[in-house]
mmCIF file of C-alpha atoms in Angstrom:
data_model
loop_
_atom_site.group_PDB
_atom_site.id
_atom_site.type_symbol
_atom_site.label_atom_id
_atom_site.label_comp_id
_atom_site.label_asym_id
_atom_site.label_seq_id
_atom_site.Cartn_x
_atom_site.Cartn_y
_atom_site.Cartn_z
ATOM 1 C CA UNK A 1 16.739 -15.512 8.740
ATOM 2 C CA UNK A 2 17.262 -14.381 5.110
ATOM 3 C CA UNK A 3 17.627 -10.628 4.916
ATOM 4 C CA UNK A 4 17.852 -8.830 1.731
ATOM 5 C CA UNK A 5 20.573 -5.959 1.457
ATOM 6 C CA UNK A 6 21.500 -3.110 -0.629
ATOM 7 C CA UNK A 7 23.823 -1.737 -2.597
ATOM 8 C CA UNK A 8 26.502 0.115 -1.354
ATOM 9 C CA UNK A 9 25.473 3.134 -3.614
ATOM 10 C CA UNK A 10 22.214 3.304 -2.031
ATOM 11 C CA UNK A 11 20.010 2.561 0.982
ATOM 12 C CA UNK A 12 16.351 2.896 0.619
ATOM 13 C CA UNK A 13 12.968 2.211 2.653
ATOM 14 C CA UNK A 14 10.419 -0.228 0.682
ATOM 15 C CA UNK A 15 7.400 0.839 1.950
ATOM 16 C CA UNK A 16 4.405 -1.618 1.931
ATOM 17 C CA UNK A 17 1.143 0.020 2.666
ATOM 18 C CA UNK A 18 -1.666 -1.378 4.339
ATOM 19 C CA UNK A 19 -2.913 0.062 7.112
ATOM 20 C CA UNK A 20 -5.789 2.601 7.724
ATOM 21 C CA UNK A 21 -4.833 5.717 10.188
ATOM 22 C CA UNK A 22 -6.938 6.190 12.734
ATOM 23 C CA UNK A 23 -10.791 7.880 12.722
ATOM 24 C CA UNK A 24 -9.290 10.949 14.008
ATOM 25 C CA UNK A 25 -6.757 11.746 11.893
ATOM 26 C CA UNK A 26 -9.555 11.603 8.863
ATOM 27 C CA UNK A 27 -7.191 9.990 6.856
ATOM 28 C CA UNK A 28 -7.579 8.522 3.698
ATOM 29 C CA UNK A 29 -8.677 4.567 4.686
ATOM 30 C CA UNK A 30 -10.070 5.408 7.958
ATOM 31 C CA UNK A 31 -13.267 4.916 9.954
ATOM 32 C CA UNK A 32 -14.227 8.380 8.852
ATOM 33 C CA UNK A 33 -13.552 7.540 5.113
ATOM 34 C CA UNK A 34 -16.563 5.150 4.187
ATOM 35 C CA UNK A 35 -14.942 4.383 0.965
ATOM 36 C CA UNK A 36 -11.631 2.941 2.058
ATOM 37 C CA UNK A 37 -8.025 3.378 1.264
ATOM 38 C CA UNK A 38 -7.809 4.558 -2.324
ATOM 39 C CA UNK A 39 -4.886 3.949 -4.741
ATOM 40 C CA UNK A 40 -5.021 6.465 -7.282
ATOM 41 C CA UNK A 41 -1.261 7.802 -7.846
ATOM 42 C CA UNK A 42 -2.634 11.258 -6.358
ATOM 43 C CA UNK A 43 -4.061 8.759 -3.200
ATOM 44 C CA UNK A 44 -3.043 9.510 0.530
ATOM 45 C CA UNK A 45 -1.602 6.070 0.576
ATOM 46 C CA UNK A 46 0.404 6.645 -2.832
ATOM 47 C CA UNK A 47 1.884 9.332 -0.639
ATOM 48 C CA UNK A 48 3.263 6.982 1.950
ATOM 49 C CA UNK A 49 3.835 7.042 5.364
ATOM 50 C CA UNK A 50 3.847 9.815 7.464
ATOM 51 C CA UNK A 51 7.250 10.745 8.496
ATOM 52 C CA UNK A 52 7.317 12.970 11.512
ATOM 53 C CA UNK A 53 10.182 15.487 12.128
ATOM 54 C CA UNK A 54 10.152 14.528 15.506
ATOM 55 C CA UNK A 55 9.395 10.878 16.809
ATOM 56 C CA UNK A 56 8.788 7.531 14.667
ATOM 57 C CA UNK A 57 7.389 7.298 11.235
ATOM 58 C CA UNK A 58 4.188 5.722 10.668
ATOM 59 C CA UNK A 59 2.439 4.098 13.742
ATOM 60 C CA UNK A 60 5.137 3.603 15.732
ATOM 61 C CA UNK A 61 7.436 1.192 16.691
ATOM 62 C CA UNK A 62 5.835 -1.577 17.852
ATOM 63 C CA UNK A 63 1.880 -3.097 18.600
ATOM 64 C CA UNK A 64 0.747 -3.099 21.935
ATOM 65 C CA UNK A 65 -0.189 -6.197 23.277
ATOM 66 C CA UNK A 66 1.249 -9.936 21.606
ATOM 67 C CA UNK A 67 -0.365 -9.602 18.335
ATOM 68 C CA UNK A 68 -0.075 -12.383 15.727
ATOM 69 C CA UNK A 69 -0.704 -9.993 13.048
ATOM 70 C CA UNK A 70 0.340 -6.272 12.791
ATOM 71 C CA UNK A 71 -2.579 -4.012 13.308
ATOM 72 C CA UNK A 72 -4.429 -1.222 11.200
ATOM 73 C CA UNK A 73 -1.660 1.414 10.476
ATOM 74 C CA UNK A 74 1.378 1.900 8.935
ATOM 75 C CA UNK A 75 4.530 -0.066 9.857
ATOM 76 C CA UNK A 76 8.142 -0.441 8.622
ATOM 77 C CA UNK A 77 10.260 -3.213 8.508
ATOM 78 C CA UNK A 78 12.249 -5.537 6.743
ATOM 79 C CA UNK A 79 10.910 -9.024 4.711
ATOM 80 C CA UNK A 80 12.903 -11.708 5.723
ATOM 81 C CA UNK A 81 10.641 -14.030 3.676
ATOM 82 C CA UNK A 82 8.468 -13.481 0.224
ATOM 83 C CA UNK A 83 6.532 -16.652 -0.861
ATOM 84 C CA UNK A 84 3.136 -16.369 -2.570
ATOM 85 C CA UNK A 85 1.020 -13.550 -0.858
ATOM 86 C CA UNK A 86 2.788 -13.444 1.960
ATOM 87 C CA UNK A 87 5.914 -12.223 3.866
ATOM 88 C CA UNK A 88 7.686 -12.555 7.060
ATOM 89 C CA UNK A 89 8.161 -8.904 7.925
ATOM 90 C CA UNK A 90 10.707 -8.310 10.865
ATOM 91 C CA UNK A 91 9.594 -4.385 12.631
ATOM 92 C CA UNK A 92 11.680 -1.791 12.409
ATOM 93 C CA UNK A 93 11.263 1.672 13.449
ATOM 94 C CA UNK A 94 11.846 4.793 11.331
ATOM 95 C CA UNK A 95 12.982 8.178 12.141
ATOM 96 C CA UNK A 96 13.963 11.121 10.030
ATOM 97 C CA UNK A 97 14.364 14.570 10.789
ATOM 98 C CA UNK A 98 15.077 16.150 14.218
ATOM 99 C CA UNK A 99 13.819 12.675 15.822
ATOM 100 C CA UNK A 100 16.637 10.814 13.966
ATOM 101 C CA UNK A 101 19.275 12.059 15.288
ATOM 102 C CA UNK A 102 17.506 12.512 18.891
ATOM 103 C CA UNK A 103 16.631 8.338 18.068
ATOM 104 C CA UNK A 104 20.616 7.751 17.019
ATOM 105 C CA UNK A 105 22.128 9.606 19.942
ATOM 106 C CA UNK A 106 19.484 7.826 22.606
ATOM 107 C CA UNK A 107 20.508 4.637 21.383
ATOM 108 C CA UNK A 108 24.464 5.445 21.169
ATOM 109 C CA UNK A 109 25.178 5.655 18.153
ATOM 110 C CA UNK A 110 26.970 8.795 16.035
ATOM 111 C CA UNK A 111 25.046 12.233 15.252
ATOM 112 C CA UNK A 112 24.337 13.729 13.272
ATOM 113 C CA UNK A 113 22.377 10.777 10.903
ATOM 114 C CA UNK A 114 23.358 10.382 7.437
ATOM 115 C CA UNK A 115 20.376 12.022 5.497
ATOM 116 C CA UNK A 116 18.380 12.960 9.073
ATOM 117 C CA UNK A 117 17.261 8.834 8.554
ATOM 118 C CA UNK A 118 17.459 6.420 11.306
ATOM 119 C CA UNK A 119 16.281 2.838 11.355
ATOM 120 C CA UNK A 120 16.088 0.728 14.615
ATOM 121 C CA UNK A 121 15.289 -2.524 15.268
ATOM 122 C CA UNK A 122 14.693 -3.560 19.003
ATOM 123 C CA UNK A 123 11.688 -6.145 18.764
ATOM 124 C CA UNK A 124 12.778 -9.394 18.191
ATOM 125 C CA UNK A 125 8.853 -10.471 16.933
ATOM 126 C CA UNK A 126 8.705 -11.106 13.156
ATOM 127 C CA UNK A 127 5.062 -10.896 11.520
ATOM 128 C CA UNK A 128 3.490 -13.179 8.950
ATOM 129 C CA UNK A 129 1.469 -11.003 7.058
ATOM 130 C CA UNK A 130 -0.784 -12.402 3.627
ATOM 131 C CA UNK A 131 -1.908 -10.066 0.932
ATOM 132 C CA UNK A 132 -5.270 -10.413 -0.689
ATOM 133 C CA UNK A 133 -4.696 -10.456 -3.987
ATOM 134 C CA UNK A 134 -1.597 -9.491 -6.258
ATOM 135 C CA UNK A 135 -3.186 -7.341 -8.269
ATOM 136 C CA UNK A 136 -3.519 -4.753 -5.081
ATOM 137 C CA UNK A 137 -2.469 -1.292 -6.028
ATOM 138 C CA UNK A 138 1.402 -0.640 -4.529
ATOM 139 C CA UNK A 139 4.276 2.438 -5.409
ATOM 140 C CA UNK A 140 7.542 1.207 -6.648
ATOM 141 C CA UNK A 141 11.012 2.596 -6.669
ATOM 142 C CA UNK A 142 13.874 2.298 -9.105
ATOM 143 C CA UNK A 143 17.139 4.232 -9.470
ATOM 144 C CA UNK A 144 15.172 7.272 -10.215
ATOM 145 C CA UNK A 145 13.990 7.863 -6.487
ATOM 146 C CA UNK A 146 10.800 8.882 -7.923
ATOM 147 C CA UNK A 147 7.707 6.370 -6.875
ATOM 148 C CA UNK A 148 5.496 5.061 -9.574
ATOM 149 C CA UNK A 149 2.478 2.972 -9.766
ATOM 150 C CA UNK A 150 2.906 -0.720 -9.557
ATOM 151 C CA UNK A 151 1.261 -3.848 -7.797
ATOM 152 C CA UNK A 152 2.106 -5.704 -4.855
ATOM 153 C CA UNK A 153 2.967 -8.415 -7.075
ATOM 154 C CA UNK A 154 5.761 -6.679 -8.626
ATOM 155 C CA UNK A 155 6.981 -5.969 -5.067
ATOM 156 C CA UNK A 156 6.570 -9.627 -4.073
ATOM 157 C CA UNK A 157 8.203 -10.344 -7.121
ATOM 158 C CA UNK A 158 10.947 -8.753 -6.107
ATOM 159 C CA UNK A 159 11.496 -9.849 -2.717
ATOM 160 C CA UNK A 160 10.749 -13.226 -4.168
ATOM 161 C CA UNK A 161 13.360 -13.282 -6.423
ATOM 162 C CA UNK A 162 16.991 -14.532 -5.051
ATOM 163 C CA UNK A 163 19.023 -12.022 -7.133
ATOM 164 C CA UNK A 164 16.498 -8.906 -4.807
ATOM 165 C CA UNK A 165 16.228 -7.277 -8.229
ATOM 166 C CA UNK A 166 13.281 -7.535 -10.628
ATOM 167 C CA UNK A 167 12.132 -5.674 -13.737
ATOM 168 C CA UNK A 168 9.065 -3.665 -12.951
ATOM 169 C CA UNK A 169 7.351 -1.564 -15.933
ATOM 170 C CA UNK A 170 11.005 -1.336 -17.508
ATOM 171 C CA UNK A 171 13.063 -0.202 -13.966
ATOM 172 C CA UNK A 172 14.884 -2.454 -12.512
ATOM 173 C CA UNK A 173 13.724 -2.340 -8.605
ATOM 174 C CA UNK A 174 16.020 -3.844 -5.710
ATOM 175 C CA UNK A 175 14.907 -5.695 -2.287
ATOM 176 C CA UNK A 176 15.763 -2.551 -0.348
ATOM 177 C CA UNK A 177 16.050 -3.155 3.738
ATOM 178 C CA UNK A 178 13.147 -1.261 4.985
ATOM 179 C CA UNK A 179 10.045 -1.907 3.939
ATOM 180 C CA UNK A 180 6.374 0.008 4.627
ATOM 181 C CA UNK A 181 3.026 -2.455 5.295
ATOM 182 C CA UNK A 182 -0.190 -0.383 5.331
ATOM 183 C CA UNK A 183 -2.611 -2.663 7.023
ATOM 184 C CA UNK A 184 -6.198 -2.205 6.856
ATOM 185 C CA UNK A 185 -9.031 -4.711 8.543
ATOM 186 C CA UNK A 186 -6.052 -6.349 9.575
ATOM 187 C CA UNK A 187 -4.689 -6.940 6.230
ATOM 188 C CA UNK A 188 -2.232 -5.461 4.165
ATOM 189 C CA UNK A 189 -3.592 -3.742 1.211
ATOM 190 C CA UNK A 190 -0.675 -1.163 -0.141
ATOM 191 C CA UNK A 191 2.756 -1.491 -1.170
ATOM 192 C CA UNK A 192 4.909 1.523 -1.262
ATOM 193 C CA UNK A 193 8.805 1.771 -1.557
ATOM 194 C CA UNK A 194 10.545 5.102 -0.544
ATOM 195 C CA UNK A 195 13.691 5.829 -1.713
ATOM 196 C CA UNK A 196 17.323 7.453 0.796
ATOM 197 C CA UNK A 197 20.356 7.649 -0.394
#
């Protein structure tokens, strides 16, 4: 499987959004939102993920059931594969906060976290998951830390390109490890990267 690393300097979370949160939540993109996910920079889903002081970022670690596709919600991971629209997207779950060091010291491994951010990666089950269209709205990340407005073709782009770097609106943006799908109707429709050093 081709993975994508980082540089030594920095570790970050690519975050590609396309999920809905559930009716109950009244989240931007849900049942209860009869307009859908928007992608304005001030958007819920330009936000990101939620990240939960305590427990995993997102919607969890894993689908129930033996999906084919990841469902509605939020879900991190890593692409070990960028062609086209779509991406092979290997699950990870994220923790920060309280829950990642409670995460880290569950599964053995040193506390306290660097940065209270912990990534694990127990399911074996890698997802083939097909964009839309590469104009869809998506948040980017470069050196800065700070997310700005992009598409997901500039994050395909990257992930696409051998070197894991591409020029996006002047920034140079790396293949990061982590990445965030927002799913919604069972497709992705939002790209965002976040940024941990």
């Amino acid at each position: 499987m081709k993975r994508f690393g980082a540089t030594a300097a920095a570790a970050a979370l690519l975050v590609l959004t396309a999920c809905s949160s559930d009716s109950k939540s009244g989240a931007a993109g849900s049942s209860a939102d009869p307009a859908g996910p928007s992608a304005s920079p001030g958007s819920e889903l330009a936000k990101g993920p939620p990240l939960p002081s305590k427990g995993p970022g997102g919607s969890g670690c894993a689908p129930s059931g033996d999906a084919a596709t990841l469902p509605d919600g939020w879900w991190a991971g890593q692409v070990t594969n960028a062609s086209g629209l779509s991406i092979d997207f290997d699950l990870e779950c994220v923790f920060v906060g309280a829950g990642a060091n409670s995460a880290a010291a569950q599964d053995g491994r040193p506390t306290p976290v660097h940065n209270d951010f912990y990534v694990r990666n127990q399911n074996p089950k890698t997802f083939h998951e097909t964009f839309s269209s590469r104009t869809g709205p998506a948040s980017c990340v470069a050196d800065a830390a700070t997310p700005f407005a992009c598409t997901v073709g500039d994050i395909l782009n990257v992930y696409g390109n051998p070197n894991g770097a591409a020029k996006v609106k002047g920034q140079t943006v790396f293949a990061f490890p982590q990445l965030w799908l927002h799913v919604s109707g069972g497709v992705p429709d939002y790209a965002y990267m976040q940024f941990t050093r």
